[in-house]
PDB file of C-alpha atoms in Angstrom:
ATOM      1  CA  MET C  18      -0.940 -23.567   7.566  1.00  0.00           C
ATOM      2  CA  ALA C  19       1.473 -22.707   4.801  1.00  0.00           C
ATOM      3  CA  GLY C  20      -0.223 -19.503   4.173  1.00  0.00           C
ATOM      4  CA  GLU C  21       0.071 -18.414   7.805  1.00  0.00           C
ATOM      5  CA  GLU C  22       3.756 -19.346   7.848  1.00  0.00           C
ATOM      6  CA  GLN C  23       4.397 -17.309   4.862  1.00  0.00           C
ATOM      7  CA  ARG C  24       2.659 -14.318   6.466  1.00  0.00           C
ATOM      8  CA  ARG C  25       4.739 -14.655   9.498  1.00  0.00           C
ATOM      9  CA  ARG C  26       7.818 -14.782   7.508  1.00  0.00           C
ATOM     10  CA  TRP C  27       7.157 -11.729   5.560  1.00  0.00           C
ATOM     11  CA  SER C  28       5.421  -9.759   8.288  1.00  0.00           C
ATOM     12  CA  LEU C  29       6.951  -6.361   9.246  1.00  0.00           C
ATOM     13  CA  GLN C  30       4.611  -6.103  12.182  1.00  0.00           C
ATOM     14  CA  GLY C  31       5.641  -3.498  14.751  1.00  0.00           C
ATOM     15  CA  LYS C  32       8.273  -2.006  12.330  1.00  0.00           C
ATOM     16  CA  THR C  33       8.240   1.809  11.790  1.00  0.00           C
ATOM     17  CA  ALA C  34       8.809   3.863   8.600  1.00  0.00           C
ATOM     18  CA  LEU C  35       9.088   7.311   7.378  1.00  0.00           C
ATOM     19  CA  VAL C  36       7.897   7.588   3.741  1.00  0.00           C
ATOM     20  CA  THR C  37       8.511  11.043   2.298  1.00  0.00           C
ATOM     21  CA  GLY C  38       5.899  12.208  -0.445  1.00  0.00           C
ATOM     22  CA  GLY C  39       3.582   9.278   0.602  1.00  0.00           C
ATOM     23  CA  THR C  40       0.242  10.721  -0.744  1.00  0.00           C
ATOM     24  CA  LYS C  41       0.760  10.316  -4.419  1.00  0.00           C
ATOM     25  CA  GLY C  42       2.016   7.949  -7.089  1.00  0.00           C
ATOM     26  CA  ILE C  43       4.937   5.687  -6.037  1.00  0.00           C
ATOM     27  CA  GLY C  44       5.022   6.998  -2.361  1.00  0.00           C
ATOM     28  CA  HIS C  45       1.238   6.349  -2.047  1.00  0.00           C
ATOM     29  CA  ALA C  46       1.773   2.700  -3.227  1.00  0.00           C
ATOM     30  CA  ILE C  47       4.686   2.295  -0.879  1.00  0.00           C
ATOM     31  CA  VAL C  48       2.670   3.506   2.057  1.00  0.00           C
ATOM     32  CA  GLU C  49      -0.074   0.997   1.344  1.00  0.00           C
ATOM     33  CA  GLU C  50       2.224  -1.874   0.745  1.00  0.00           C
ATOM     34  CA  LEU C  51       4.161  -1.406   3.932  1.00  0.00           C
ATOM     35  CA  ALA C  52       0.896  -0.727   6.004  1.00  0.00           C
ATOM     36  CA  GLY C  53      -0.274  -4.114   4.527  1.00  0.00           C
ATOM     37  CA  PHE C  54       2.709  -5.853   6.098  1.00  0.00           C
ATOM     38  CA  GLY C  55       1.997  -4.239   9.549  1.00  0.00           C
ATOM     39  CA  VAL C  56       4.516  -1.364   9.391  1.00  0.00           C
ATOM     40  CA  ILE C  57       3.558   1.688  11.490  1.00  0.00           C
ATOM     41  CA  ILE C  58       4.008   4.592   9.062  1.00  0.00           C
ATOM     42  CA  HIS C  59       4.541   8.397   9.148  1.00  0.00           C
ATOM     43  CA  THR C  60       4.429  10.303   5.818  1.00  0.00           C
ATOM     44  CA  CYS C  61       4.453  13.734   4.703  1.00  0.00           C
ATOM     45  CA  ALA C  62       3.160  16.098   1.989  1.00  0.00           C
ATOM     46  CA  ARG C  63       2.923  19.682   1.020  1.00  0.00           C
ATOM     47  CA  ASP C  64      -0.849  19.604   0.444  1.00  0.00           C
ATOM     48  CA  GLU C  65      -2.604  19.304   3.780  1.00  0.00           C
ATOM     49  CA  ALA C  66      -6.122  18.771   2.327  1.00  0.00           C
ATOM     50  CA  HIS C  67      -4.849  15.925   0.299  1.00  0.00           C
ATOM     51  CA  LEU C  68      -2.743  14.519   3.091  1.00  0.00           C
ATOM     52  CA  ASN C  69      -5.861  14.527   5.478  1.00  0.00           C
ATOM     53  CA  GLU C  70      -7.907  12.842   2.767  1.00  0.00           C
ATOM     54  CA  CYS C  71      -5.330   9.997   2.410  1.00  0.00           C
ATOM     55  CA  LEU C  72      -4.984   9.578   6.147  1.00  0.00           C
ATOM     56  CA  SER C  73      -8.669   9.210   6.599  1.00  0.00           C
ATOM     57  CA  LYS C  74      -8.823   6.624   3.783  1.00  0.00           C
ATOM     58  CA  TRP C  75      -5.938   4.707   5.376  1.00  0.00           C
ATOM     59  CA  LYS C  76      -7.633   4.756   8.751  1.00  0.00           C
ATOM     60  CA  ASN C  77     -10.748   3.251   7.337  1.00  0.00           C
ATOM     61  CA  LYS C  78      -8.506   0.401   5.939  1.00  0.00           C
ATOM     62  CA  GLY C  79      -7.094  -0.291   9.257  1.00  0.00           C
ATOM     63  CA  PHE C  80      -3.645   1.080   8.410  1.00  0.00           C
ATOM     64  CA  GLN C  81      -1.465   2.703  11.133  1.00  0.00           C
ATOM     65  CA  VAL C  82      -0.380   5.774   9.363  1.00  0.00           C
ATOM     66  CA  THR C  83       0.021   9.307  10.457  1.00  0.00           C
ATOM     67  CA  GLY C  84       1.189  12.398   8.522  1.00  0.00           C
ATOM     68  CA  SER C  85       2.741  15.842   8.618  1.00  0.00           C
ATOM     69  CA  VAL C  86       2.699  18.800   6.229  1.00  0.00           C
ATOM     70  CA  CYS C  87       6.198  19.286   4.984  1.00  0.00           C
ATOM     71  CA  ASP C  88       8.033  20.901   2.049  1.00  0.00           C
ATOM     72  CA  VAL C  89      11.031  18.619   1.701  1.00  0.00           C
ATOM     73  CA  SER C  90      12.965  21.323  -0.043  1.00  0.00           C
ATOM     74  CA  SER C  91      13.100  23.262   3.341  1.00  0.00           C
ATOM     75  CA  TRP C  92      16.029  22.513   5.672  1.00  0.00           C
ATOM     76  CA  THR C  93      13.877  23.664   8.766  1.00  0.00           C
ATOM     77  CA  GLU C  94      10.784  21.771   7.771  1.00  0.00           C
ATOM     78  CA  ARG C  95      12.904  18.552   7.358  1.00  0.00           C
ATOM     79  CA  GLU C  96      14.244  19.086  10.821  1.00  0.00           C
ATOM     80  CA  LYS C  97      10.690  19.652  12.247  1.00  0.00           C
ATOM     81  CA  LEU C  98       9.528  16.521  10.491  1.00  0.00           C
ATOM     82  CA  MET C  99      12.240  14.388  11.982  1.00  0.00           C
ATOM     83  CA  GLN C 100      11.421  15.651  15.390  1.00  0.00           C
ATOM     84  CA  THR C 101       7.943  14.585  15.045  1.00  0.00           C
ATOM     85  CA  VAL C 102       9.131  11.169  13.954  1.00  0.00           C
ATOM     86  CA  TYR C 103      11.511  10.986  16.831  1.00  0.00           C
ATOM     87  CA  SER C 104       8.749  11.565  19.278  1.00  0.00           C
ATOM     88  CA  LEU C 105       6.222   9.341  17.513  1.00  0.00           C
ATOM     89  CA  PHE C 106       8.534   6.290  17.432  1.00  0.00           C
ATOM     90  CA  ASP C 107      10.438   6.621  20.630  1.00  0.00           C
ATOM     91  CA  ALA C 108      13.675   7.571  18.907  1.00  0.00           C
ATOM     92  CA  LYS C 109      13.845   4.442  16.769  1.00  0.00           C
ATOM     93  CA  LEU C 110      13.096   4.167  13.101  1.00  0.00           C
ATOM     94  CA  SER C 111      13.097   0.947  11.105  1.00  0.00           C
ATOM     95  CA  ILE C 112      12.764   2.127   7.501  1.00  0.00           C
ATOM     96  CA  LEU C 113      13.374   5.407   5.788  1.00  0.00           C
ATOM     97  CA  ILE C 114      12.011   5.739   2.183  1.00  0.00           C
ATOM     98  CA  ASN C 115      13.356   8.740   0.397  1.00  0.00           C
ATOM     99  CA  ASN C 116      10.772   8.958  -2.182  1.00  0.00           C
ATOM    100  CA  ALA C 117       9.727  12.691  -2.450  1.00  0.00           C
ATOM    101  CA  GLY C 118      10.896  14.269  -5.735  1.00  0.00           C
ATOM    102  CA  ALA C 119       9.927  16.653  -8.510  1.00  0.00           C
ATOM    103  CA  ILE C 120      10.978  17.311 -12.077  1.00  0.00           C
ATOM    104  CA  ARG C 121      10.731  20.253 -14.525  1.00  0.00           C
ATOM    105  CA  SER C 122      11.204  18.852 -17.940  1.00  0.00           C
ATOM    106  CA  LYS C 123      13.159  21.255 -20.110  1.00  0.00           C
ATOM    107  CA  PRO C 124      16.149  21.184 -22.471  1.00  0.00           C
ATOM    108  CA  THR C 125      19.346  21.877 -20.591  1.00  0.00           C
ATOM    109  CA  ILE C 126      19.771  25.449 -22.140  1.00  0.00           C
ATOM    110  CA  GLU C 127      16.471  26.512 -20.916  1.00  0.00           C
ATOM    111  CA  HIS C 128      16.889  25.667 -17.319  1.00  0.00           C
ATOM    112  CA  THR C 129      17.427  28.572 -14.971  1.00  0.00           C
ATOM    113  CA  ALA C 130      19.287  28.931 -11.688  1.00  0.00           C
ATOM    114  CA  GLU C 131      16.056  28.503  -9.745  1.00  0.00           C
ATOM    115  CA  ASP C 132      15.284  25.243 -11.593  1.00  0.00           C
ATOM    116  CA  PHE C 133      18.636  23.934 -10.623  1.00  0.00           C
ATOM    117  CA  SER C 134      18.184  24.933  -6.998  1.00  0.00           C
ATOM    118  CA  PHE C 135      14.691  23.427  -7.045  1.00  0.00           C
ATOM    119  CA  HIS C 136      15.737  20.175  -8.228  1.00  0.00           C
ATOM    120  CA  ILE C 137      18.891  19.825  -5.992  1.00  0.00           C
ATOM    121  CA  SER C 138      16.951  20.790  -2.719  1.00  0.00           C
ATOM    122  CA  THR C 139      13.810  18.721  -3.529  1.00  0.00           C
ATOM    123  CA  ASN C 140      15.387  15.667  -4.933  1.00  0.00           C
ATOM    124  CA  LEU C 141      19.052  15.278  -3.544  1.00  0.00           C
ATOM    125  CA  GLU C 142      19.464  17.473  -0.666  1.00  0.00           C
ATOM    126  CA  SER C 143      16.268  16.285   0.934  1.00  0.00           C
ATOM    127  CA  ALA C 144      17.239  12.750   0.650  1.00  0.00           C
ATOM    128  CA  TYR C 145      20.806  13.397   2.009  1.00  0.00           C
ATOM    129  CA  HIS C 146      19.577  15.388   4.900  1.00  0.00           C
ATOM    130  CA  PHE C 147      16.826  13.035   5.877  1.00  0.00           C
ATOM    131  CA  SER C 148      19.477  10.170   5.859  1.00  0.00           C
ATOM    132  CA  GLN C 149      21.694  12.244   8.192  1.00  0.00           C
ATOM    133  CA  LEU C 150      18.761  13.151  10.519  1.00  0.00           C
ATOM    134  CA  ALA C 151      17.428   9.564  10.536  1.00  0.00           C
ATOM    135  CA  HIS C 152      20.913   7.906  11.205  1.00  0.00           C
ATOM    136  CA  PRO C 153      20.682   7.730  15.011  1.00  0.00           C
ATOM    137  CA  LEU C 154      17.076   6.588  14.867  1.00  0.00           C
ATOM    138  CA  LEU C 155      17.914   3.818  12.346  1.00  0.00           C
ATOM    139  CA  LYS C 156      20.893   2.735  14.317  1.00  0.00           C
ATOM    140  CA  ALA C 157      18.849   2.644  17.475  1.00  0.00           C
ATOM    141  CA  SER C 158      16.536   0.226  15.730  1.00  0.00           C
ATOM    142  CA  GLY C 159      19.117  -2.372  15.549  1.00  0.00           C
ATOM    143  CA  CYS C 160      18.371  -3.104  11.858  1.00  0.00           C
ATOM    144  CA  GLY C 161      17.830   0.089   9.913  1.00  0.00           C
ATOM    145  CA  ASN C 162      16.895   0.259   6.131  1.00  0.00           C
ATOM    146  CA  ILE C 163      17.104   3.243   3.754  1.00  0.00           C
ATOM    147  CA  VAL C 164      15.506   3.154   0.315  1.00  0.00           C
ATOM    148  CA  PHE C 165      16.087   5.875  -2.224  1.00  0.00           C
ATOM    149  CA  ILE C 166      13.529   6.059  -4.860  1.00  0.00           C
ATOM    150  CA  SER C 167      15.836   6.995  -7.780  1.00  0.00           C
ATOM    151  CA  SER C 168      15.014   6.750 -11.527  1.00  0.00           C
ATOM    152  CA  ILE C 169      16.420   4.953 -14.584  1.00  0.00           C
ATOM    153  CA  SER C 170      17.203   8.511 -15.773  1.00  0.00           C
ATOM    154  CA  GLY C 171      20.089   8.322 -13.252  1.00  0.00           C
ATOM    155  CA  VAL C 172      21.573   5.263 -14.847  1.00  0.00           C
ATOM    156  CA  VAL C 173      21.055   5.957 -18.553  1.00  0.00           C
ATOM    157  CA  SER C 174      20.667   9.073 -20.651  1.00  0.00           C
ATOM    158  CA  LEU C 175      17.050  10.121 -21.289  1.00  0.00           C
ATOM    159  CA  SER C 176      15.952  13.493 -22.839  1.00  0.00           C
ATOM    160  CA  ILE C 177      13.764  14.628 -20.005  1.00  0.00           C
ATOM    161  CA  SER C 178      15.850  16.865 -17.659  1.00  0.00           C
ATOM    162  CA  SER C 179      19.505  16.882 -17.242  1.00  0.00           C
ATOM    163  CA  ILE C 180      19.234  18.306 -13.799  1.00  0.00           C
ATOM    164  CA  TYR C 181      16.621  15.698 -12.678  1.00  0.00           C
ATOM    165  CA  SER C 182      18.851  12.931 -14.081  1.00  0.00           C
ATOM    166  CA  ALA C 183      21.911  14.329 -12.227  1.00  0.00           C
ATOM    167  CA  THR C 184      20.089  14.379  -8.886  1.00  0.00           C
ATOM    168  CA  LYS C 185      19.032  10.729  -9.435  1.00  0.00           C
ATOM    169  CA  GLY C 186      22.496   9.680 -10.509  1.00  0.00           C
ATOM    170  CA  ALA C 187      23.830  11.334  -7.417  1.00  0.00           C
ATOM    171  CA  MET C 188      21.186   9.598  -5.261  1.00  0.00           C
ATOM    172  CA  ASN C 189      22.388   6.122  -6.598  1.00  0.00           C
ATOM    173  CA  GLN C 190      25.992   6.949  -5.594  1.00  0.00           C
ATOM    174  CA  LEU C 191      24.813   8.325  -2.206  1.00  0.00           C
ATOM    175  CA  ALA C 192      23.083   4.761  -1.596  1.00  0.00           C
ATOM    176  CA  ARG C 193      26.454   3.103  -2.365  1.00  0.00           C
ATOM    177  CA  ASN C 194      28.350   5.230  -0.018  1.00  0.00           C
ATOM    178  CA  LEU C 195      25.934   4.987   2.897  1.00  0.00           C
ATOM    179  CA  ALA C 196      25.596   1.215   2.374  1.00  0.00           C
ATOM    180  CA  CYS C 197      29.388   0.889   3.065  1.00  0.00           C
ATOM    181  CA  GLU C 198      29.799   3.747   5.668  1.00  0.00           C
ATOM    182  CA  TRP C 199      26.899   2.813   7.747  1.00  0.00           C
ATOM    183  CA  ALA C 200      26.999  -1.108   7.506  1.00  0.00           C
ATOM    184  CA  SER C 201      28.802  -1.214  10.913  1.00  0.00           C
ATOM    185  CA  ASP C 202      25.685   0.550  12.380  1.00  0.00           C
ATOM    186  CA  SER C 203      23.511  -2.263  10.987  1.00  0.00           C
ATOM    187  CA  ILE C 204      21.944   0.095   8.540  1.00  0.00           C
ATOM    188  CA  ARG C 205      21.348  -1.026   4.974  1.00  0.00           C
ATOM    189  CA  ALA C 206      20.923   1.338   1.958  1.00  0.00           C
ATOM    190  CA  ASN C 207      19.519   0.614  -1.431  1.00  0.00           C
ATOM    191  CA  SER C 208      18.491   2.572  -4.506  1.00  0.00           C
ATOM    192  CA  VAL C 209      15.544   1.717  -6.656  1.00  0.00           C
ATOM    193  CA  ALA C 210      15.537   3.067 -10.289  1.00  0.00           C
ATOM    194  CA  PRO C 211      12.190   2.649 -11.875  1.00  0.00           C
ATOM    195  CA  THR C 212      11.453   3.648 -15.571  1.00  0.00           C
ATOM    196  CA  PHE C 213       8.260   5.697 -16.413  1.00  0.00           C
ATOM    197  CA  ILE C 214       5.306   4.889 -14.312  1.00  0.00           C
ATOM    198  CA  ALA C 215       1.865   6.411 -14.664  1.00  0.00           C
ATOM    199  CA  THR C 216       1.733   8.832 -11.659  1.00  0.00           C
ATOM    200  CA  PRO C 217       0.619  12.393 -11.284  1.00  0.00           C
ATOM    201  CA  LEU C 218       4.314  13.448 -11.550  1.00  0.00           C
ATOM    202  CA  VAL C 219       4.725  11.942 -14.976  1.00  0.00           C
ATOM    203  CA  ASP C 220       1.354  13.110 -16.162  1.00  0.00           C
ATOM    204  CA  ASN C 221       2.235  16.682 -15.161  1.00  0.00           C
ATOM    205  CA  ALA C 222       5.780  16.786 -16.409  1.00  0.00           C
ATOM    206  CA  PHE C 223       5.312  15.306 -20.086  1.00  0.00           C
ATOM    207  CA  ASP C 224       3.121  15.876 -22.998  1.00  0.00           C
ATOM    208  CA  ASP C 225       0.777  13.230 -24.387  1.00  0.00           C
ATOM    209  CA  GLU C 226       3.214  12.275 -27.220  1.00  0.00           C
ATOM    210  CA  PHE C 227       6.037  11.645 -24.859  1.00  0.00           C
ATOM    211  CA  LYS C 228       3.836   9.494 -22.683  1.00  0.00           C
ATOM    212  CA  LYS C 229       2.790   7.222 -25.596  1.00  0.00           C
ATOM    213  CA  TRP C 230       6.477   6.548 -26.069  1.00  0.00           C
TER     214      TRP C 230
END
């Protein structure tokens, strides 16, 4: 009886969520956790084959997850994705997880203008734009939630990538601003800043010696 009561208390049955970059690493774990609580989820990824593979596995687990191919660094693709979410969830969205991100680990003096644009558009601009686009849907839900997946590098200095760290620091401040600005619309905004986690992003960005640290 106690177990059933606990499940009801923590149930998110019927809630809807958009999780960007949900096929790998932290995003994949978020999708599975939310789906386990009964959330109906839409996610996105750049790799169509891998996205379809994940969707098939989630279907076999009984999870309610759909997905779209989307490069979150593209303004038009972000708008197209949100149009899909609007249609799927009848213009209401309970949860937005701004998870998609990327890193090119280099010393500051080696970063190019293209590196700068890549980090800004993928990490910060996408989160900002998705939040803007999702606002009316989150407001319509009556109790919207935005979670920004940031990084400890946005809080303290780490010698990984100054541009990456700057985007995560800006993301933390964006969460603070939206939490205050949109509180009257019953929308909460929070930022989560994990340290290094064994994900494909970390594996690809750093050498073995750094990962031992």
